[in-house]
Amino acid sequence: MRRAAGDERVVNLAGGLPAVAQFPRAALAKGFLRVLAARGSPGLQYGWPEGQPSLRARIADRLRQRAPAARLTADDVIITNGAQQAIALAVQLLARRGDRIAVEPACYPAALELFRDRGLDLIDLSDGQARARVTYVMPALGNPTGTALDRAARARLLARPGWIIEDDAYGDLTFDEVVPPLLAERRRRIVYVGTFSKTLCPGLRVGWIVVPPALRERALRLKQSEDLQAGSLAQSVVDDYLAHHDFDARLIAHRRYYLHRARRLARAIHHALPAFRFEFPHGGFCLWVETPEPVDEVALLHAAVAEGVCYDVGSAFQTDPARQALTRMRLCYSAEAPDRFDEGARRLARAWRRVQRQNCEQTTLLVEDR
Ligand SMILES: Cc1ncc(COP(=O)(O)O)c(C=O)c1O
């Protein structure tokens, strides 16, 4: 996949990267210079582990708009090096080796890897009976499913005992109504994770965590022993960007931009692979697709790369792919040029037919052997 990702001839539907064209390069460059030129700017100096007050206040303001009941202030926000570090801190705070963590049946793979590395026992959230010390969810918008938890699922989730890690990485990128975070409803049990990676750019690595007040001191100690603080320069640049630009207008434009791409890729897949099934996403960067019959996903990916198209295999997102009846794949519309979607879908269709033929031949051989 790495080789394919670096090859311009390959239509790349893998990776879940934001569109390069959406990075506000000129605005960030101006901000960068402003930050460096300002006398007394915190951008080149050490800071406190919780991060810069002005940036934290802006994040708290934005969160208060979406979750007024949580009554957050700058004191509640700790800046992290991306959402990934926030999830790692949350796990360190809430769980120990051997504890159970419940996750959605299709889940963000770097979180799954992190949980496995930390020795946590992964269980499926859809098994309503199974108890877990911690539940990790993306209620506003799931990666890779592109769906939000409905009212009933949110209620069931809140009724479960234990801690909740709410990953809201895509919360601002829903195509329809922006969903309020769960944080508003159970402040004391929820560790909330956010990021500018999807809405501004991932290279700056600016994310944040909001922990229940009782855990704040421990969270700060952990953050400090981990890396002292998030990078000062990146924090200052993001803070400068938010001070000089209308971020809400940016989000509206973003949603429109990605919705257009989602429609184009959905159309291309419907046309070239009418038997493939997926729900049109509520937001985010990808389609979560299932094939009409199970096939060897490694063989399918190899065939796809040979045809010149790449995507993410479904098993990377699943706790127990063996239990899943169908083969799944994540097809991202976020970063590739939309005028290559039709060609990508045609290549995928050729790969699919090739693997299906192999499947048929193998089945015939097996029957003949018997
Ligand atoms: C659901 C989810 N959470 C967290 C992250 C990590 O984001 P960050 O770049 O802020 O570390 C990602 C990145 O793809 C993601 O999809």
Coordinates of C-alpha atoms and ligand atoms in Angstrom, one line a residue:
M1 CA 0.0 0.0 0.0
R2 CA 2.9 2.3 0.7
R3 CA 4.3 1.7 -2.7
A4 CA 0.9 2.3 -4.3
A5 CA 0.3 5.5 -2.3
G6 CA 3.5 7.0 -3.7
D7 CA 2.7 6.1 -7.3
E8 CA 0.8 8.8 -9.2
R9 CA -0.6 6.4 -11.7
V10 CA -2.6 4.7 -8.9
V11 CA -6.0 6.1 -8.0
N12 CA -5.6 6.4 -4.3
L13 CA -8.8 5.9 -2.2
A14 CA -6.8 4.9 0.9
G15 CA -5.5 6.7 3.9
G16 CA -8.3 9.1 5.0
L17 CA -6.2 12.2 4.4
P18 CA -7.7 15.6 4.1
A19 CA -7.6 17.4 0.7
V20 CA -4.3 19.2 0.2
A21 CA -6.2 22.0 -1.6
Q22 CA -8.1 22.7 1.6
F23 CA -5.0 23.6 3.6
P24 CA -5.0 27.4 4.1
R25 CA -1.3 27.7 3.1
A26 CA -1.2 31.4 2.5
A27 CA -3.1 32.2 5.7
L28 CA -0.9 29.9 7.8
A29 CA 2.3 31.3 6.2
K30 CA 1.2 34.8 7.2
G31 CA 0.3 33.7 10.7
F32 CA 3.6 31.9 11.0
L33 CA 5.5 35.1 10.2
R34 CA 3.2 37.1 12.5
V35 CA 3.9 34.7 15.4
L36 CA 7.6 34.7 14.8
A37 CA 7.8 38.5 14.5
A38 CA 5.7 39.3 17.6
R39 CA 7.8 40.3 20.6
G40 CA 6.9 38.1 23.6
S41 CA 5.1 35.6 21.4
P42 CA 4.8 32.2 23.2
G43 CA 5.5 30.4 20.0
L44 CA 9.2 29.8 20.5
Q45 CA 9.2 29.3 24.3
Y46 CA 8.4 26.5 26.6
G47 CA 4.9 26.6 27.9
W48 CA 2.7 24.9 30.6
P49 CA 1.6 21.3 30.0
E50 CA -2.0 22.3 29.5
G51 CA -1.1 24.5 26.5
Q52 CA -1.5 28.2 25.6
P53 CA -4.4 30.0 27.4
S54 CA -5.6 31.9 24.4
L55 CA -6.0 28.8 22.2
R56 CA -7.6 26.9 25.0
A57 CA -10.1 29.7 25.5
R58 CA -11.0 29.6 21.8
I59 CA -11.5 25.8 21.9
A60 CA -13.6 26.1 25.0
D61 CA -15.7 28.9 23.3
R62 CA -16.4 26.6 20.3
L63 CA -17.2 23.7 22.5
R64 CA -19.6 25.8 24.6
Q65 CA -21.5 26.6 21.4
R66 CA -22.1 22.9 20.7
A67 CA -22.4 21.8 24.3
P68 CA -23.6 24.7 26.5
A69 CA -24.7 22.3 29.3
A70 CA -21.1 21.2 29.9
R71 CA -20.2 24.9 30.8
L72 CA -16.6 24.5 29.7
T73 CA -13.9 27.1 30.2
A74 CA -10.3 27.3 29.1
D75 CA -9.3 25.5 32.3
D76 CA -11.0 22.4 31.1
V77 CA -9.0 22.1 27.9
I78 CA -5.6 20.5 27.6
I79 CA -3.8 20.9 24.2
T80 CA -2.3 17.7 22.9
N81 CA -0.1 16.6 19.9
G82 CA -3.2 15.6 17.9
A83 CA -6.2 13.6 18.8
Q84 CA -4.1 10.4 18.8
Q85 CA -2.1 11.6 21.8
A86 CA -5.3 12.6 23.5
I87 CA -6.7 9.0 23.1
A88 CA -3.4 7.6 24.4
L89 CA -3.6 9.9 27.5
A90 CA -7.3 8.9 28.0
V91 CA -6.4 5.3 28.0
Q92 CA -3.5 5.8 30.4
L93 CA -5.9 7.7 32.7
L94 CA -8.8 5.3 32.6
A95 CA -7.6 1.7 32.1
R96 CA -5.0 -0.8 33.0
R97 CA -3.6 -3.8 31.2
G98 CA -6.2 -6.5 31.0
D99 CA -9.2 -4.2 31.4
R100 CA -11.9 -4.4 28.8
I101 CA -12.6 -1.7 26.3
A102 CA -15.8 -1.6 24.2
V103 CA -15.6 -0.3 20.7
E104 CA -17.9 0.0 17.8
P105 CA -17.9 -2.9 15.3
A106 CA -16.1 -0.8 12.8
C107 CA -13.6 1.5 14.5
Y108 CA -10.6 3.8 13.8
P109 CA -7.6 1.5 13.3
A110 CA -5.0 3.5 15.1
A111 CA -7.2 3.5 18.2
L112 CA -7.6 -0.3 18.0
E113 CA -3.8 -0.7 17.6
L114 CA -3.2 1.6 20.6
F115 CA -5.7 -0.4 22.8
R116 CA -4.1 -3.7 21.8
D117 CA -0.6 -2.3 22.5
R118 CA -1.7 -1.2 25.9
G119 CA -2.9 -4.8 26.7
L120 CA -6.6 -4.0 26.7
D121 CA -9.2 -6.6 25.9
L122 CA -11.3 -5.3 23.0
I123 CA -15.0 -6.1 23.1
D124 CA -17.8 -5.3 20.6
L125 CA -20.1 -2.5 21.8
S126 CA -23.0 -4.0 19.9
D127 CA -22.9 -6.9 22.4
G128 CA -25.1 -4.9 24.8
Q129 CA -24.6 -7.4 27.6
A130 CA -20.8 -7.2 27.7
R131 CA -19.4 -5.0 30.5
A132 CA -16.3 -2.9 29.9
R133 CA -14.3 -0.5 32.1
V134 CA -14.1 2.0 29.2
T135 CA -16.1 2.5 26.0
Y136 CA -14.4 4.3 23.0
V137 CA -16.9 5.9 20.6
M138 CA -17.2 8.4 17.8
P139 CA -20.9 9.5 18.4
A140 CA -21.1 12.4 16.0
L141 CA -19.5 10.7 13.1
G142 CA -17.7 7.4 12.9
N143 CA -14.6 6.6 11.0
P144 CA -15.0 4.5 8.8
T145 CA -18.8 4.2 8.9
G146 CA -19.5 7.9 8.3
T147 CA -22.6 7.5 10.4
A148 CA -23.7 9.2 13.7
L149 CA -25.2 7.3 16.7
D150 CA -28.9 7.8 16.7
R151 CA -30.9 8.9 19.7
A152 CA -31.6 5.4 20.9
A153 CA -27.9 4.3 20.6
R154 CA -26.8 7.4 22.5
A155 CA -29.2 6.6 25.3
R156 CA -28.0 3.0 25.4
L157 CA -24.4 4.2 25.5
L158 CA -25.0 6.6 28.3
A159 CA -26.9 3.9 30.2
R160 CA -23.8 1.6 30.2
P161 CA -21.6 1.8 33.3
G162 CA -18.0 2.9 33.1
W163 CA -15.9 5.6 31.4
I164 CA -16.5 6.9 27.9
I165 CA -13.8 8.2 25.6
E166 CA -15.7 10.4 23.1
D167 CA -13.6 10.9 19.9
D168 CA -15.1 13.9 18.1
A169 CA -12.4 14.1 15.4
Y170 CA -15.0 14.4 12.6
G171 CA -17.7 16.1 14.7
D172 CA -17.4 19.4 12.7
L173 CA -17.5 17.7 9.4
T174 CA -21.1 16.4 9.3
F175 CA -23.0 17.1 6.1
D176 CA -26.3 17.7 7.8
E177 CA -26.9 18.9 11.3
V178 CA -23.9 19.2 13.7
V179 CA -24.5 16.8 16.5
P180 CA -23.9 18.0 20.1
P181 CA -21.2 16.0 21.8
L182 CA -22.1 13.5 24.5
L183 CA -19.9 15.5 26.8
A184 CA -22.8 17.8 27.5
E185 CA -24.8 15.0 29.0
R186 CA -22.3 13.2 31.3
R187 CA -19.4 15.6 32.0
R188 CA -18.1 13.4 34.9
R189 CA -17.8 10.2 33.0
I190 CA -16.6 11.4 29.6
V191 CA -13.1 12.1 28.3
Y192 CA -13.6 14.2 25.2
V193 CA -11.1 14.2 22.3
G194 CA -10.9 16.8 19.5
T195 CA -8.5 17.9 16.8
F196 CA -7.7 20.5 14.1
S197 CA -6.3 17.7 11.9
K198 CA -9.4 17.3 9.8
T199 CA -10.6 20.9 9.7
L200 CA -7.3 22.8 9.4
C201 CA -4.3 20.5 8.7
P202 CA -2.9 17.4 10.4
G203 CA 0.8 18.5 10.0
L204 CA 0.5 21.0 12.9
R205 CA -0.5 18.1 15.2
V206 CA -2.8 20.2 17.4
G207 CA -5.6 18.4 19.2
W208 CA -7.1 18.6 22.7
I209 CA -8.6 16.6 25.5
V210 CA -11.2 17.5 28.1
V211 CA -11.2 15.3 31.2
P212 CA -13.6 15.3 34.1
P213 CA -12.5 17.8 36.7
A214 CA -11.5 15.0 39.1
L215 CA -8.9 13.6 36.6
R216 CA -7.4 16.9 35.6
E217 CA -4.3 16.9 37.8
R218 CA -3.4 13.4 36.9
A219 CA -3.9 14.2 33.2
L220 CA -1.6 17.1 33.4
R221 CA 1.1 15.0 35.2
L222 CA 0.8 12.4 32.5
K223 CA 1.0 15.0 29.7
Q224 CA 4.0 16.6 31.3
S225 CA 5.9 13.3 31.8
E226 CA 5.0 12.3 28.2
D227 CA 6.4 15.3 26.4
L228 CA 6.2 18.4 28.7
Q229 CA 3.7 20.1 26.4
A230 CA 2.3 20.3 22.8
G231 CA 4.5 22.2 20.4
S232 CA 4.4 25.9 21.2
L233 CA 4.8 27.1 17.6
A234 CA 2.0 25.0 16.2
Q235 CA -0.3 26.2 19.0
S236 CA 0.5 29.8 18.3
V237 CA 0.0 29.4 14.6
V238 CA -3.5 27.8 15.1
D239 CA -4.4 30.4 17.7
D240 CA -3.4 33.1 15.2
Y241 CA -5.4 31.5 12.5
L242 CA -8.5 31.4 14.7
A243 CA -8.0 35.0 15.7
H244 CA -7.8 36.2 12.0
H245 CA -10.3 34.0 10.2
D246 CA -13.9 33.0 10.4
F247 CA -13.6 29.3 11.3
D248 CA -17.3 28.6 11.1
A249 CA -17.4 29.9 7.5
R250 CA -14.4 27.6 6.8
L251 CA -16.3 24.6 8.2
I252 CA -19.4 25.4 6.1
A253 CA -17.2 25.5 3.0
H254 CA -15.5 22.3 4.0
R255 CA -18.7 20.4 4.5
R256 CA -19.9 21.5 1.0
Y257 CA -16.5 20.5 -0.5
Y258 CA -16.5 17.0 0.9
L259 CA -20.2 16.4 0.3
H260 CA -19.6 17.1 -3.4
R261 CA -16.7 14.6 -3.4
A262 CA -18.8 12.0 -1.5
R263 CA -21.6 12.3 -4.1
R264 CA -19.1 11.9 -7.0
L265 CA -17.5 8.8 -5.5
A266 CA -20.8 7.3 -4.5
R267 CA -22.1 7.8 -8.1
A268 CA -18.9 6.2 -9.6
I269 CA -19.2 3.1 -7.3
H270 CA -22.9 2.7 -8.0
H271 CA -22.3 2.9 -11.7
A272 CA -19.2 0.5 -11.9
L273 CA -20.1 -1.8 -9.0
P274 CA -23.9 -1.8 -8.6
A275 CA -23.8 -4.8 -6.3
F276 CA -21.6 -3.1 -3.8
R277 CA -23.5 -1.8 -0.9
F278 CA -23.0 1.2 1.4
E279 CA -24.9 3.8 3.3
F280 CA -24.3 7.4 2.0
P281 CA -22.2 9.0 4.7
H282 CA -23.4 11.7 7.1
G283 CA -20.0 13.4 6.8
G284 CA -16.3 12.7 7.0
F285 CA -13.9 11.5 4.4
C286 CA -15.0 8.0 3.2
L287 CA -17.5 5.4 2.0
W288 CA -17.7 2.2 4.1
V289 CA -18.5 -0.4 1.5
E290 CA -19.4 -4.1 1.6
T291 CA -19.0 -6.5 -1.2
P292 CA -22.0 -8.7 -2.3
E293 CA -20.2 -11.8 -1.3
P294 CA -17.1 -12.6 0.9
V295 CA -13.7 -12.8 -0.9
D296 CA -10.1 -13.0 0.3
E297 CA -9.5 -9.3 1.0
V298 CA -5.7 -9.6 0.5
A299 CA -6.3 -11.1 -2.9
L300 CA -8.7 -8.3 -3.8
L301 CA -6.4 -5.6 -2.6
H302 CA -3.5 -7.1 -4.6
A303 CA -5.7 -7.3 -7.7
A304 CA -6.9 -3.7 -7.2
V305 CA -3.3 -2.4 -6.9
A306 CA -2.3 -4.4 -10.0
E307 CA -5.2 -2.6 -11.8
G308 CA -4.1 0.8 -10.4
V309 CA -6.4 1.6 -7.5
C310 CA -5.8 1.5 -3.8
Y311 CA -8.1 1.6 -0.7
D312 CA -8.1 0.5 2.9
V313 CA -9.0 -3.1 3.7
G314 CA -12.0 -3.6 6.1
S315 CA -10.3 -5.9 8.5
A316 CA -8.0 -3.1 9.8
F317 CA -11.2 -1.4 11.2
Q318 CA -12.7 -4.5 12.8
T319 CA -12.1 -6.1 16.2
D320 CA -12.8 -9.5 14.9
P321 CA -13.0 -9.6 11.1
A322 CA -13.5 -13.4 11.2
R323 CA -16.9 -12.8 12.6
Q324 CA -17.9 -10.5 9.8
A325 CA -19.9 -12.3 7.0
L326 CA -18.9 -9.9 4.2
T327 CA -15.7 -8.3 2.9
R328 CA -15.6 -4.6 3.6
M329 CA -13.4 -1.8 2.4
R330 CA -13.0 1.9 3.1
L331 CA -13.0 4.1 0.0
C332 CA -11.9 7.7 0.7
Y333 CA -13.0 10.6 -1.4
S334 CA -11.2 13.2 0.6
A335 CA -7.8 13.4 -0.9
E336 CA -7.9 12.0 -4.5
A337 CA -9.0 14.2 -7.4
P338 CA -12.7 13.7 -8.1
D339 CA -12.2 13.5 -11.8
R340 CA -10.3 10.2 -11.2
F341 CA -13.1 8.6 -9.3
D342 CA -14.8 7.1 -12.3
E343 CA -11.5 5.5 -13.5
G344 CA -10.8 4.3 -9.9
A345 CA -14.2 2.6 -9.7
R346 CA -13.7 1.0 -13.1
R347 CA -10.3 -0.4 -12.0
L348 CA -11.9 -1.7 -8.8
A349 CA -14.6 -3.4 -10.8
R350 CA -12.0 -5.1 -13.0
A351 CA -10.2 -6.3 -9.8
W352 CA -13.4 -7.5 -8.3
R353 CA -14.3 -9.5 -11.4
R354 CA -10.8 -11.0 -11.5
V355 CA -11.0 -12.1 -7.8
Q356 CA -14.5 -13.5 -8.3
R357 CA -13.4 -15.6 -11.2
Q358 CA -10.5 -17.0 -9.0
N359 CA -13.1 -17.7 -6.3
C360 CA -15.3 -19.6 -8.8
E361 CA -12.3 -21.6 -10.2
Q362 CA -11.3 -22.6 -6.6
T363 CA -14.8 -23.6 -5.7
T364 CA -15.0 -25.7 -8.9
L365 CA -11.7 -27.4 -8.1
L366 CA -12.9 -28.2 -4.6
V367 CA -16.1 -29.7 -5.9
E368 CA -14.2 -31.8 -8.4
D369 CA -11.7 -33.0 -5.7
R370 CA -14.6 -34.3 -3.7
Ligands
LIG1 C1 -11.5 9.0 14.4 C2 -10.1 9.6 14.5 N1 -9.6 9.9 15.7 C3 -8.4 10.4 15.9 C4 -7.5 10.6 14.8 C5 -6.2 11.2 15.0 O1 -6.1 12.5 14.6 P1 -4.9 13.4 14.9 O2 -4.3 13.7 13.6 O3 -5.4 14.7 15.5 O4 -3.9 12.7 15.8 C6 -8.0 10.2 13.5 C7 -7.1 10.4 12.3 O5 -7.4 9.9 11.3 C8 -9.3 9.7 13.4 O6 -9.8 9.3 12.2

